[in-house]
PDB file of C-alpha atoms in Angstrom:
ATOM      1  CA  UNK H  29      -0.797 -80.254  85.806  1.00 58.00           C
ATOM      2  CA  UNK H  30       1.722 -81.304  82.917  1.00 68.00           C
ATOM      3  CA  UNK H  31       4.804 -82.398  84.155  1.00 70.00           C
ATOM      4  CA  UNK H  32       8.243 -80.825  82.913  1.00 74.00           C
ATOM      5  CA  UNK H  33      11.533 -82.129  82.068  1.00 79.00           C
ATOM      6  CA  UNK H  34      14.426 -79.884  82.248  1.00 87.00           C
ATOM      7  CA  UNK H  35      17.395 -81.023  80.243  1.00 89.00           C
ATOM      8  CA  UNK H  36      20.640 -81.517  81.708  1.00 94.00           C
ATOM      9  CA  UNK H  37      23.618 -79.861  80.387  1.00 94.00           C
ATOM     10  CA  UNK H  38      24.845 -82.910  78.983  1.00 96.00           C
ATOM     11  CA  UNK H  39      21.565 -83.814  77.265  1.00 96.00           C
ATOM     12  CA  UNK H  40      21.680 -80.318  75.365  1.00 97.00           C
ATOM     13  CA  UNK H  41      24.860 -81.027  74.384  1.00 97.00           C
ATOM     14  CA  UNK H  42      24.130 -84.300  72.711  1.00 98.00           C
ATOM     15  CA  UNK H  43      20.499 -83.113  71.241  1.00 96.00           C
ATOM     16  CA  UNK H  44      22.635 -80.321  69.609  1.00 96.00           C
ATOM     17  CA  UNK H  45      25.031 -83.136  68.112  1.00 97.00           C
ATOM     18  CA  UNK H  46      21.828 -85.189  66.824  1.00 97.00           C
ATOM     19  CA  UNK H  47      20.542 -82.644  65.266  1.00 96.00           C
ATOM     20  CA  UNK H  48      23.729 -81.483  63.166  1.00 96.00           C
ATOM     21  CA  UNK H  49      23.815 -84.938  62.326  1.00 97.00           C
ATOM     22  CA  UNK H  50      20.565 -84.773  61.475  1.00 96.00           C
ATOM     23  CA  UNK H  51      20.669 -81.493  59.406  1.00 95.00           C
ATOM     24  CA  UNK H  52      23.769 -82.951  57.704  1.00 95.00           C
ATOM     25  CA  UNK H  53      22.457 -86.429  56.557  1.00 95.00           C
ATOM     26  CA  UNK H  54      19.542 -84.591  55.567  1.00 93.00           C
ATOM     27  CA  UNK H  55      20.902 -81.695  53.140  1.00 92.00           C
ATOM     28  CA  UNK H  56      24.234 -82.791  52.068  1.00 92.00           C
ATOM     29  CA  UNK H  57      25.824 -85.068  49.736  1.00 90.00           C
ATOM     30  CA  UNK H  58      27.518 -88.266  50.460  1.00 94.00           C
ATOM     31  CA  UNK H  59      28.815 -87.390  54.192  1.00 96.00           C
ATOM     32  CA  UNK H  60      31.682 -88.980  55.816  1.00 97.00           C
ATOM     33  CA  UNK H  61      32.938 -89.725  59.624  1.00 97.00           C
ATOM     34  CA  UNK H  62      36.775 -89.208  60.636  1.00 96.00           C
ATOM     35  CA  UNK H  63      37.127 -92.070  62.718  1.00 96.00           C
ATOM     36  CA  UNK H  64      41.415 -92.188  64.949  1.00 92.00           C
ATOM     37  CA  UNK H  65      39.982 -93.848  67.725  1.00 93.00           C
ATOM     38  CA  UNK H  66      41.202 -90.996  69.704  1.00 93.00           C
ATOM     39  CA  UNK H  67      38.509 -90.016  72.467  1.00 95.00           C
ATOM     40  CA  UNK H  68      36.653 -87.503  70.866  1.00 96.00           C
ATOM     41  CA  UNK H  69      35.886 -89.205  67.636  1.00 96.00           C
ATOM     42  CA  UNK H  70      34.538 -92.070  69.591  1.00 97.00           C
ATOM     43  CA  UNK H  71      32.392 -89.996  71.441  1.00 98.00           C
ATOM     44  CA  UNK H  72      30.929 -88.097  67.832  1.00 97.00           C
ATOM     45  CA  UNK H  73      30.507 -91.886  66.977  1.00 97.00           C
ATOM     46  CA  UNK H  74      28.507 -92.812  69.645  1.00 98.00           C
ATOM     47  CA  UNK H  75      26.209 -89.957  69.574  1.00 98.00           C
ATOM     48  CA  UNK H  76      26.094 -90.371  65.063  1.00 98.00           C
ATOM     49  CA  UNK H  77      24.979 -94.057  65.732  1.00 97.00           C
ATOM     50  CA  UNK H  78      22.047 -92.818  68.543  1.00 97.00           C
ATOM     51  CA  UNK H  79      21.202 -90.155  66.117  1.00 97.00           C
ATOM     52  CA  UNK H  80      20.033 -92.585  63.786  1.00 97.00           C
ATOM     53  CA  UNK H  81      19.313 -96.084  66.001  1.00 95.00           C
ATOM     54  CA  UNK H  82      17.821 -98.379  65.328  1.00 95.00           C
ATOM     55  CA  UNK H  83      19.055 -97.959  61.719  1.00 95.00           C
ATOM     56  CA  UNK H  84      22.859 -98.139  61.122  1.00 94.00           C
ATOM     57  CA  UNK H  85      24.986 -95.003  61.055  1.00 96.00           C
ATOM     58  CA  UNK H  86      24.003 -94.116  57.647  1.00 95.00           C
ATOM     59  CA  UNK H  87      27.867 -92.984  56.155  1.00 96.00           C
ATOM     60  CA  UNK H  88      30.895 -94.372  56.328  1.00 97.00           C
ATOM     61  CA  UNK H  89      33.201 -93.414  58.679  1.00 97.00           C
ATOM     62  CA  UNK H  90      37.011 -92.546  57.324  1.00 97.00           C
ATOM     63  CA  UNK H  91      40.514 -93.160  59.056  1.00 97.00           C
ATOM     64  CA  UNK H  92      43.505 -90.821  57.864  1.00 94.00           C
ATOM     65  CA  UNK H  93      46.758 -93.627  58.761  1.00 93.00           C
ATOM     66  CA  UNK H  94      49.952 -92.207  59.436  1.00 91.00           C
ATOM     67  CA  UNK H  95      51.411 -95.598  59.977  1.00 91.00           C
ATOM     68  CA  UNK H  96      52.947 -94.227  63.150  1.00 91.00           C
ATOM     69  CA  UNK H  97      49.293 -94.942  64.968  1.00 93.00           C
ATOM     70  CA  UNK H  98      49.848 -95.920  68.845  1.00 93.00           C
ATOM     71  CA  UNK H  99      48.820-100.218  67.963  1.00 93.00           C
ATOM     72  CA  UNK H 100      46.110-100.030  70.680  1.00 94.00           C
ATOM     73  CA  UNK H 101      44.335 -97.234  68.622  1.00 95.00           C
ATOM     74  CA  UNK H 102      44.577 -99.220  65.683  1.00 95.00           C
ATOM     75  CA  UNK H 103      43.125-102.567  67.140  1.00 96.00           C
ATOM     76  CA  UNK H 104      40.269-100.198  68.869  1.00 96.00           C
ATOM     77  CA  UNK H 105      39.300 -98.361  65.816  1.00 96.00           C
ATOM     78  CA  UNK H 106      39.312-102.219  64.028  1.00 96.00           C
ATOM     79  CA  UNK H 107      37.559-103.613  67.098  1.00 96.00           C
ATOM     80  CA  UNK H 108      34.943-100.833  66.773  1.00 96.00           C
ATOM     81  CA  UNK H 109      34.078-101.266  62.827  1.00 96.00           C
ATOM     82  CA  UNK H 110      33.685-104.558  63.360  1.00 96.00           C
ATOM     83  CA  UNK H 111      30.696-104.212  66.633  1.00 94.00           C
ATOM     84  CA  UNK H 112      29.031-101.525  64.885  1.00 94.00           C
ATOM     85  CA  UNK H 113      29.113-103.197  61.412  1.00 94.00           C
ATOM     86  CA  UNK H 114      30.363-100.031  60.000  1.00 96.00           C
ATOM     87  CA  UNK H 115      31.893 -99.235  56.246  1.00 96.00           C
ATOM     88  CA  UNK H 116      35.691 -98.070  57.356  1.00 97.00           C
ATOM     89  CA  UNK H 117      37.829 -96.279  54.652  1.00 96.00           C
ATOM     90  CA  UNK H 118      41.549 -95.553  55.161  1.00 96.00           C
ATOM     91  CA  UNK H 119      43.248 -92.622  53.844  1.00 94.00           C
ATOM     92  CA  UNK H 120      47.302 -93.817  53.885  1.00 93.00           C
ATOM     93  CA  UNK H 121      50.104 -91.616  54.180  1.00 91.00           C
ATOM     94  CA  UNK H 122      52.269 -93.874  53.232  1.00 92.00           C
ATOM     95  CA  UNK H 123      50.226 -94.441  49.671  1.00 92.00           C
ATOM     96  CA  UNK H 124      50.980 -90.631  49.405  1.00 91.00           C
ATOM     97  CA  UNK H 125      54.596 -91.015  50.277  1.00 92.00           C
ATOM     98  CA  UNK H 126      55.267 -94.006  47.795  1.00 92.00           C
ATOM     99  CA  UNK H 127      53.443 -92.372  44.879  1.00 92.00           C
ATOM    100  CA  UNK H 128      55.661 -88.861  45.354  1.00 89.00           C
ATOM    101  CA  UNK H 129      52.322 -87.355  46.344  1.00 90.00           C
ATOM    102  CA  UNK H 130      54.302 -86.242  49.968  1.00 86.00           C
ATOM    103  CA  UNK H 131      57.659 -86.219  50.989  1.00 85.00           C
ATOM    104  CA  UNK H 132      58.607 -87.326  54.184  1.00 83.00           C
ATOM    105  CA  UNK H 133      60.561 -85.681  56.836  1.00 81.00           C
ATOM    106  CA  UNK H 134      63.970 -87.384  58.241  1.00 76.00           C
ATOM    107  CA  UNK H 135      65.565 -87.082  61.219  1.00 73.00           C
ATOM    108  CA  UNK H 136      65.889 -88.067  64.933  1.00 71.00           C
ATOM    109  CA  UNK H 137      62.265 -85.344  65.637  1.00 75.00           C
ATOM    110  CA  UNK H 138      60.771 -86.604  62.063  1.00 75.00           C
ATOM    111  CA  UNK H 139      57.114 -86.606  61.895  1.00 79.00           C
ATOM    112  CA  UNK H 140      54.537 -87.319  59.695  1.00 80.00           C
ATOM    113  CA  UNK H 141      51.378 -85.521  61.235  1.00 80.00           C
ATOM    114  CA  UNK H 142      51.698 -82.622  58.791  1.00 84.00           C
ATOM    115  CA  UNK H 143      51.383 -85.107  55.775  1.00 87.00           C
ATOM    116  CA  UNK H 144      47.908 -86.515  56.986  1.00 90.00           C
ATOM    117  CA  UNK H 145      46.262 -83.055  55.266  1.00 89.00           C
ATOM    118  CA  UNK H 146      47.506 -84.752  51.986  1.00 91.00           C
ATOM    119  CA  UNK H 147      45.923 -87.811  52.814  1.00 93.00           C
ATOM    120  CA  UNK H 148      42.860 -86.625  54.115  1.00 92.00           C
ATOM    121  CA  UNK H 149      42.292 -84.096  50.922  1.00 92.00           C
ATOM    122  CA  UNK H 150      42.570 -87.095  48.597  1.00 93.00           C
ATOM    123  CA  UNK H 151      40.216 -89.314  50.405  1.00 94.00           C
ATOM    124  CA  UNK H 152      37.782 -86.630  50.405  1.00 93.00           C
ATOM    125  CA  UNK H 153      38.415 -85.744  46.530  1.00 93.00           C
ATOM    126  CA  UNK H 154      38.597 -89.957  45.968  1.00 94.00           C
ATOM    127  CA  UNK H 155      35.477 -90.682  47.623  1.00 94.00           C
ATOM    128  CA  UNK H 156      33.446 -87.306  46.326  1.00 94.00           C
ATOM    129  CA  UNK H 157      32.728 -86.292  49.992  1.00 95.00           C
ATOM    130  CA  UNK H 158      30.431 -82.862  50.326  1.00 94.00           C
ATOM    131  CA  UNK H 159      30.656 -83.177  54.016  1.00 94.00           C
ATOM    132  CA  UNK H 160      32.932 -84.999  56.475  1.00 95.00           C
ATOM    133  CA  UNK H 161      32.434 -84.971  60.563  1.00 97.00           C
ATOM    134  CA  UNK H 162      35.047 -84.253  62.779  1.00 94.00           C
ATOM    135  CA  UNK H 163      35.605 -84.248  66.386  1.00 91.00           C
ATOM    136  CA  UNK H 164      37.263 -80.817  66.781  1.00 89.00           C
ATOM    137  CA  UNK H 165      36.155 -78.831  70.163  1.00 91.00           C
ATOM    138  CA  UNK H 166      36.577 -75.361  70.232  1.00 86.00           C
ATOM    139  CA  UNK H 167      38.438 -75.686  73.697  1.00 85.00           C
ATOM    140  CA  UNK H 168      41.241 -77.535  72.004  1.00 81.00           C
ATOM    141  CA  UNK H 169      43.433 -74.745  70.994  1.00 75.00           C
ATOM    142  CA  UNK H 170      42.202 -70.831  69.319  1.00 73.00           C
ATOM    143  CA  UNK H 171      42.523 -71.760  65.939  1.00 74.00           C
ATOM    144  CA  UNK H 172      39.912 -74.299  66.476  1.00 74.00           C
ATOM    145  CA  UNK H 173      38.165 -71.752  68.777  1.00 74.00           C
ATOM    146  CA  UNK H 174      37.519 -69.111  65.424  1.00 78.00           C
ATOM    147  CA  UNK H 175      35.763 -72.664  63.711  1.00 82.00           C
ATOM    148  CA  UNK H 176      31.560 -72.367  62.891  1.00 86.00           C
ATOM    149  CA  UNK H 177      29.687 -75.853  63.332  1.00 87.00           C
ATOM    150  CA  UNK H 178      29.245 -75.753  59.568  1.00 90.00           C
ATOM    151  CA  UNK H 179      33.173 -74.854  58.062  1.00 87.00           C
ATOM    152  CA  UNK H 180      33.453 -74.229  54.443  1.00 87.00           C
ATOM    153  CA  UNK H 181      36.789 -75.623  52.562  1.00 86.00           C
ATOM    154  CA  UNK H 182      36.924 -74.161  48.902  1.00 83.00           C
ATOM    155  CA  UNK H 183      37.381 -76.205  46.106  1.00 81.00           C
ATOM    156  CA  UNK H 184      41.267 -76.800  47.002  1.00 79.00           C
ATOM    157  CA  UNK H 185      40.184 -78.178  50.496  1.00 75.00           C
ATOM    158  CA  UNK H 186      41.353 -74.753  52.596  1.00 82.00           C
ATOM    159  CA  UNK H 187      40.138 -73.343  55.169  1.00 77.00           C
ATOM    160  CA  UNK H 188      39.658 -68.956  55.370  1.00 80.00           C
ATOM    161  CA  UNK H 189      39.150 -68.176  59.053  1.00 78.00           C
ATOM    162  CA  UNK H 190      37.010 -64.432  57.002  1.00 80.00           C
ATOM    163  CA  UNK H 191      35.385 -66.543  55.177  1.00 80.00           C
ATOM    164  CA  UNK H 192      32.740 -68.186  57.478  1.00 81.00           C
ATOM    165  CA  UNK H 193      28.795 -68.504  57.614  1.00 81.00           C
ATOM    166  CA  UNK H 194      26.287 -67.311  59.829  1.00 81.00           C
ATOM    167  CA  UNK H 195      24.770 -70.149  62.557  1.00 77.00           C
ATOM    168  CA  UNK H 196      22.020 -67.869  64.209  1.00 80.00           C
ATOM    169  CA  UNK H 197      19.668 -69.861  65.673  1.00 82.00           C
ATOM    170  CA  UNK H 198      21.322 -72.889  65.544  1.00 82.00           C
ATOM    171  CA  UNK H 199      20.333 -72.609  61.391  1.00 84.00           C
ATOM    172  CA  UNK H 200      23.508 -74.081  59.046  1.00 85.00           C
ATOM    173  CA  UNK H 201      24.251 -73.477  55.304  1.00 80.00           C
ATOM    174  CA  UNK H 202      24.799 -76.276  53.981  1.00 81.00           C
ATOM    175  CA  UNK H 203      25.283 -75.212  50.611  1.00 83.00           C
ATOM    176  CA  UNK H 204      28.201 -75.988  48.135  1.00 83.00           C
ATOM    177  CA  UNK H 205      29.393 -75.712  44.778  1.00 80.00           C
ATOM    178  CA  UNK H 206      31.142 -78.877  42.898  1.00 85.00           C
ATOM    179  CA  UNK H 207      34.372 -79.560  44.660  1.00 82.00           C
ATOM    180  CA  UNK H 208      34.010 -77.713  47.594  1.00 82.00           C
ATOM    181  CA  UNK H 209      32.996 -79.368  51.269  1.00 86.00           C
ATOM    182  CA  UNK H 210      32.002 -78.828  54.546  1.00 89.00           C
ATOM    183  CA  UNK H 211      33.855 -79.658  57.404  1.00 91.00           C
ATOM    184  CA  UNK H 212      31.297 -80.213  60.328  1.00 95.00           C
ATOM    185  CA  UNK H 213      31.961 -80.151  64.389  1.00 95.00           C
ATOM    186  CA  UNK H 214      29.171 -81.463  66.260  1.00 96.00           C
ATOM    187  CA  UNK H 215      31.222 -81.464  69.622  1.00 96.00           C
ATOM    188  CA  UNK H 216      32.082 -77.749  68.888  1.00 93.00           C
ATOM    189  CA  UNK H 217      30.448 -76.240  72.210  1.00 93.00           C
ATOM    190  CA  UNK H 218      32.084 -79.720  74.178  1.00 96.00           C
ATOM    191  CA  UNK H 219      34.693 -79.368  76.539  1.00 94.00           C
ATOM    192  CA  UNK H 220      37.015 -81.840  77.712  1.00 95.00           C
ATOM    193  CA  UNK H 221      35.527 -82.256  80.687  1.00 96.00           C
ATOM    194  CA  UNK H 222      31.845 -82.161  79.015  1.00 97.00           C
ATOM    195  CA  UNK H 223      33.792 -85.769  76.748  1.00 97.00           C
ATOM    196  CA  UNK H 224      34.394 -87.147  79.646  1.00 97.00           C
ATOM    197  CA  UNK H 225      31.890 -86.741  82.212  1.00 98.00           C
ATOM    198  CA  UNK H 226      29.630 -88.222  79.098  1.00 98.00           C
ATOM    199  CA  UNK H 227      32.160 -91.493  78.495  1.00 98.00           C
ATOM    200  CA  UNK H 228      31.566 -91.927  82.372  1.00 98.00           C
ATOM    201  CA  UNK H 229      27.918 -91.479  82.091  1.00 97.00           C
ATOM    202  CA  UNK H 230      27.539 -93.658  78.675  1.00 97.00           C
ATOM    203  CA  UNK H 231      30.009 -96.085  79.746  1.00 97.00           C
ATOM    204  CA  UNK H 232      31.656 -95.478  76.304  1.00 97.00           C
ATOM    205  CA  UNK H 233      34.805 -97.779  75.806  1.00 96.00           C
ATOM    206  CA  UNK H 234      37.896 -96.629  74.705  1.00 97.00           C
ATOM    207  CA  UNK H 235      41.543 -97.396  73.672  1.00 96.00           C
ATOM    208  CA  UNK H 236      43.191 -98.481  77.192  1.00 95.00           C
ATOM    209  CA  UNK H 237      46.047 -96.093  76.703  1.00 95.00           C
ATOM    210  CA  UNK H 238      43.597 -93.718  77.879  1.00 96.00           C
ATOM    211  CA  UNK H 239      43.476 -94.986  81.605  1.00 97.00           C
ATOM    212  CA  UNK H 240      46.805 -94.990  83.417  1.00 97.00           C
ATOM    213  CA  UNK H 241      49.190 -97.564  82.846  1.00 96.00           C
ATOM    214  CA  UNK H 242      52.303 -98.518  83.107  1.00 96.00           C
ATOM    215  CA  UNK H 243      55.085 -97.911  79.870  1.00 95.00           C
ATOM    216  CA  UNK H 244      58.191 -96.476  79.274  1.00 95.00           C
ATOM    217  CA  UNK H 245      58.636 -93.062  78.415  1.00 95.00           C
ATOM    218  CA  UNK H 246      60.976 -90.311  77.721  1.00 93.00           C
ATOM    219  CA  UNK H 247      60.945 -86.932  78.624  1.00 93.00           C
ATOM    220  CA  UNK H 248      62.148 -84.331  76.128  1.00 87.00           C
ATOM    221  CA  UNK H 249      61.102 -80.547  75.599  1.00 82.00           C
ATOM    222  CA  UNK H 250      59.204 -80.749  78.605  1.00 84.00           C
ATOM    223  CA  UNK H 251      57.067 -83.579  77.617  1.00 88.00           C
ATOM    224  CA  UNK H 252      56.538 -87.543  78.146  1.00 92.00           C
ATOM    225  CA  UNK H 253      57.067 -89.258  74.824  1.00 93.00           C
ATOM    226  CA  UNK H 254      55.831 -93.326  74.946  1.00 93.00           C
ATOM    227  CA  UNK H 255      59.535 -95.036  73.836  1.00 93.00           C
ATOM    228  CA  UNK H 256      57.777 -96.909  71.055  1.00 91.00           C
ATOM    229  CA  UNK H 257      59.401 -98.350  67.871  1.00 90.00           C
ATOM    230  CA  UNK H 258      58.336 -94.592  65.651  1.00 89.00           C
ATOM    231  CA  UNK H 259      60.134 -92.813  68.419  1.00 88.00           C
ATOM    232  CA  UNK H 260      64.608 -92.449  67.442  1.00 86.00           C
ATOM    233  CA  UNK H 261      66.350 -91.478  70.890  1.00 87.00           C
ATOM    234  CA  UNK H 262      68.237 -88.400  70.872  1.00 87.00           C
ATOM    235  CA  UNK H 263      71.724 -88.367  72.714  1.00 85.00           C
ATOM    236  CA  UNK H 264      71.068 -87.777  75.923  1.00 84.00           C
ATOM    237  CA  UNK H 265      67.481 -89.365  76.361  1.00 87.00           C
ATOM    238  CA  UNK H 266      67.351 -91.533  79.122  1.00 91.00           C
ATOM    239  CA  UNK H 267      63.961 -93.844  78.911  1.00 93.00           C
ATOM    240  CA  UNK H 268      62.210 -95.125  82.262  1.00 94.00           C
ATOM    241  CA  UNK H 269      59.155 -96.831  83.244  1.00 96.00           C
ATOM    242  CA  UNK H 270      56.407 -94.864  85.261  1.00 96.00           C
ATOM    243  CA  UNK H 271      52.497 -94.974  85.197  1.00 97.00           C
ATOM    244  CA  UNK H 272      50.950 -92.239  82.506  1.00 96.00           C
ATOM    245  CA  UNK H 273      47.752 -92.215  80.724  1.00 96.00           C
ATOM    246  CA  UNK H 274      47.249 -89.946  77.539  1.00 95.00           C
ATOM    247  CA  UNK H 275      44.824 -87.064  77.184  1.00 94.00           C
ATOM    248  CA  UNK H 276      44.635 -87.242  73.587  1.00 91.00           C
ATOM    249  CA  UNK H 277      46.053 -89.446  70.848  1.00 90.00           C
ATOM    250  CA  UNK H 278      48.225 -88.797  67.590  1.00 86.00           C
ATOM    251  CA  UNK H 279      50.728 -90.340  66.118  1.00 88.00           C
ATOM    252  CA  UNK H 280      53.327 -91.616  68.791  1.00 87.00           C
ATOM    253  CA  UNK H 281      56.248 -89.478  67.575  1.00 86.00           C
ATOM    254  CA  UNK H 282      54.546 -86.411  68.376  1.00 85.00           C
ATOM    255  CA  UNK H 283      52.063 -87.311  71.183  1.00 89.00           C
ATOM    256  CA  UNK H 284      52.720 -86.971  75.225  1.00 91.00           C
ATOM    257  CA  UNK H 285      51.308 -88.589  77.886  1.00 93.00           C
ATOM    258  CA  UNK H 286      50.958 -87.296  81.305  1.00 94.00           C
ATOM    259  CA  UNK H 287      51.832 -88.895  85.051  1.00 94.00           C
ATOM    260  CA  UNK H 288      48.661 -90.141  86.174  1.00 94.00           C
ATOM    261  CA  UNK H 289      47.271 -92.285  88.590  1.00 95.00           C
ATOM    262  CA  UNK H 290      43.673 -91.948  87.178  1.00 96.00           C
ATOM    263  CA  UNK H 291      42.744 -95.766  85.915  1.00 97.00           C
ATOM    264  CA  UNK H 292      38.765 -95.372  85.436  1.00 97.00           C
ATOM    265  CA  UNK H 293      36.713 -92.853  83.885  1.00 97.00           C
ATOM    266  CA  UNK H 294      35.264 -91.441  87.606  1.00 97.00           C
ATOM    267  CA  UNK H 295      39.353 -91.046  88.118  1.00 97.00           C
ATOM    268  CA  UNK H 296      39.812 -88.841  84.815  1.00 97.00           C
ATOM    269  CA  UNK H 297      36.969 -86.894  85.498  1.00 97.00           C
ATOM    270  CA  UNK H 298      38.230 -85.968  89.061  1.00 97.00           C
ATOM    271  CA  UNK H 299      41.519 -85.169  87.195  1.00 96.00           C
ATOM    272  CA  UNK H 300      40.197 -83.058  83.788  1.00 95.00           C
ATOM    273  CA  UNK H 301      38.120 -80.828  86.346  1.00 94.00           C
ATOM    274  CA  UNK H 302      41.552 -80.225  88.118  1.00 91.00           C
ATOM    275  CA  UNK H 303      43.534 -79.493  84.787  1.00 87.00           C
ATOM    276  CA  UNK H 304      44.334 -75.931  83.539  1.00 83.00           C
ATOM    277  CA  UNK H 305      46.029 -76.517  80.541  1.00 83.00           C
ATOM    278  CA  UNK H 306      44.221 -77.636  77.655  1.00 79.00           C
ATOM    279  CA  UNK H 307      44.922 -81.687  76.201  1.00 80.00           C
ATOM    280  CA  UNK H 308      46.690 -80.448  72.779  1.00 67.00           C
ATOM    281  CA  UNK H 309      48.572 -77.314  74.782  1.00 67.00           C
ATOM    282  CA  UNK H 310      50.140 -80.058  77.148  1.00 62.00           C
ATOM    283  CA  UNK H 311      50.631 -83.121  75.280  1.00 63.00           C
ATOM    284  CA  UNK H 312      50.856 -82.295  71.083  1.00 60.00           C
ATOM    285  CA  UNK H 313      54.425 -81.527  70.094  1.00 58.00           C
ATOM    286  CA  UNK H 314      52.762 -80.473  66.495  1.00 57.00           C
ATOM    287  CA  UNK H 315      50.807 -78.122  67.915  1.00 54.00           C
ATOM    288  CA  UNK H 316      54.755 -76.218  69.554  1.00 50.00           C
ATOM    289  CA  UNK H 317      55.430 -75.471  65.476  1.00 52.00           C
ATOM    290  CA  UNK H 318      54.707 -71.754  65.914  1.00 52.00           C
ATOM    291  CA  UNK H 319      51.905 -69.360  67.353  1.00 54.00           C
ATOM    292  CA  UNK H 320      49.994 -69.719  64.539  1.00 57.00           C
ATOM    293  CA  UNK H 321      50.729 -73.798  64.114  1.00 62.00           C
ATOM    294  CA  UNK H 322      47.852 -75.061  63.390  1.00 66.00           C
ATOM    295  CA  UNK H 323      46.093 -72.195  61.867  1.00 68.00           C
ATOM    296  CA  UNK H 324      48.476 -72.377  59.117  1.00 66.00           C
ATOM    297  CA  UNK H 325      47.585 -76.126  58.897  1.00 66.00           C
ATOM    298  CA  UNK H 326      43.949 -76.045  58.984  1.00 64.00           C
ATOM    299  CA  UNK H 327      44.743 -73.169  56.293  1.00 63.00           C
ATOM    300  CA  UNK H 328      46.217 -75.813  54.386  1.00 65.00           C
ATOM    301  CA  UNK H 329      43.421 -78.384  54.715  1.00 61.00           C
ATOM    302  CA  UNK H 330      44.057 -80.064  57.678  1.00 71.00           C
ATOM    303  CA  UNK H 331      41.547 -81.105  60.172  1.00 70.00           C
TER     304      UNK H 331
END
């Protein structure tokens, strides 16, 4: 009698993620990796480089840089091109800003997450990109829910939620005219707690800011906001030291942390399978804009 292996529901969700790397590597044109450092792009990493081990991830992997980046994001994401031997390209806001490209927002609530689409449409452009990874989920918030696998930008880098492909059967169109790109998800059907359950498993490291720690925070529009040096005070904001950890990671003027006790990944897990409000929904003050946030950004071009 042969035996049988059944695979776990983890294991189908990284064989799925192989093999869109796989498909993509194999039918499109000079691919790229969004690399923040931020949980979920570590985690598309990991699975891109067992994808193709024992050769090296076979694309470089790009960083869109604020320059309001948490610094323990920044010395992970440096930490991790360096152990993986990987090609890193950085996409600067601030080159945008200087050249007149973008103009930046003032204020005490100034941010510049909206400028990254900017950025990230001229590194694509620069580098002459036809596809470029990203670790979107569709559990993150509904505009990201309406997303295929395989998401066609036209030639001006934006996105038309009528305007998608067929994936039956797990079979993607890769298919592009001159100028245009593909935006591809591989952790589309992931959920936060599918991330990290499989950081647990994999013993994936990560930026410490995700375990709970001790920092000073502020609260303001019913949020926790790290006192760092991006973040002005308003009149009336009172910071205090408590122990947080983040959920997910932006730039520090717009991104929350939570109270948290949770210090390993065993911890998190306990504490994602307890949570009812998605990571973005709770923590990202960019994603409070309007309804239709970031819809109207990903309309635009962002990620």
């Amino acid at each position: 009698m042969t035996a049988t292996y059944e695979l776990t529901h983890l294991e189908r969700l990284e064989a799925e993620a192989v093999h869109i790397f796989r498909e993509v590597a194999a039918t499109c044109e000079r691919p790229a990796l969004l690399f923040s450092g931020g949980k979920d792009s570590v985690v598309m990493l990991h699975v891109a480089a067992k994808a193709f081990w024992p050769a090296p991830v076979p694309f470089p992997v790009m960083h869109i840089d604020t320059g309001e980046n948490f610094d323990e994001v920044i010395e992970f994401r440096d930490q991790t091109v360096e152990r993986l031997d990987l090609h890193l390209i950085v996409s600067s806001v601030q080159d945008d800003i200087d050249a007149g490209r973008s103009v930046e927002e003032t204020g005490a609530r100034a941010s510049r997450n909206r400028l990254q689409t900017t950025a990230l449409l001229r590194g694509i452009t620069a580098n002459r990109f036809g596809a470029v990874f990203g670790g979107a989920r569709r559990d993150e918030e509904k505009a990201r829910a309406k997303e295929r696998v395989f998401s066609f930008r036209d030639e001006w880098g934006q996105w038309d939620p009528r305007n998608q492909r067929p994936e039956l059967w797990s079979i993607y169109n890769a298919r592009h005219r001159k100028g245009e790109h593909l935006r591809v998800f591989p952790l589309s059907n992931w959920t936060e707690l599918d991330i990290w359950t499989y950081i647990r498993d994999e013993q994936i490291p990560l930026p410490p800011l995700y375990y709970a720690h001790r920092r000073e925070v502020v609260e303001r529009d019913g949020m926790l906001l790290a006192n760092t040096r991006f973040l002005t005070l308003l009149e009336g904001d009172k910071p205090y030291e408590t122990t947080v950890r983040f959920r997910t990671v932006g730039d520090a003027t717009c991104t929350g942390c939570v109270a948290s006790q949770a210090a390993t990944a065993d911890a998190v897990v306990i504490e994602t399978a307890a949570a009812r409000i998605t990571e973005r929904g709770a923590t990202r003050a960019d994603d409070r804009i309007s309804e239709a946030g970031m819809e109207d950004r990903k309309k635009e071009g962002y990620f």
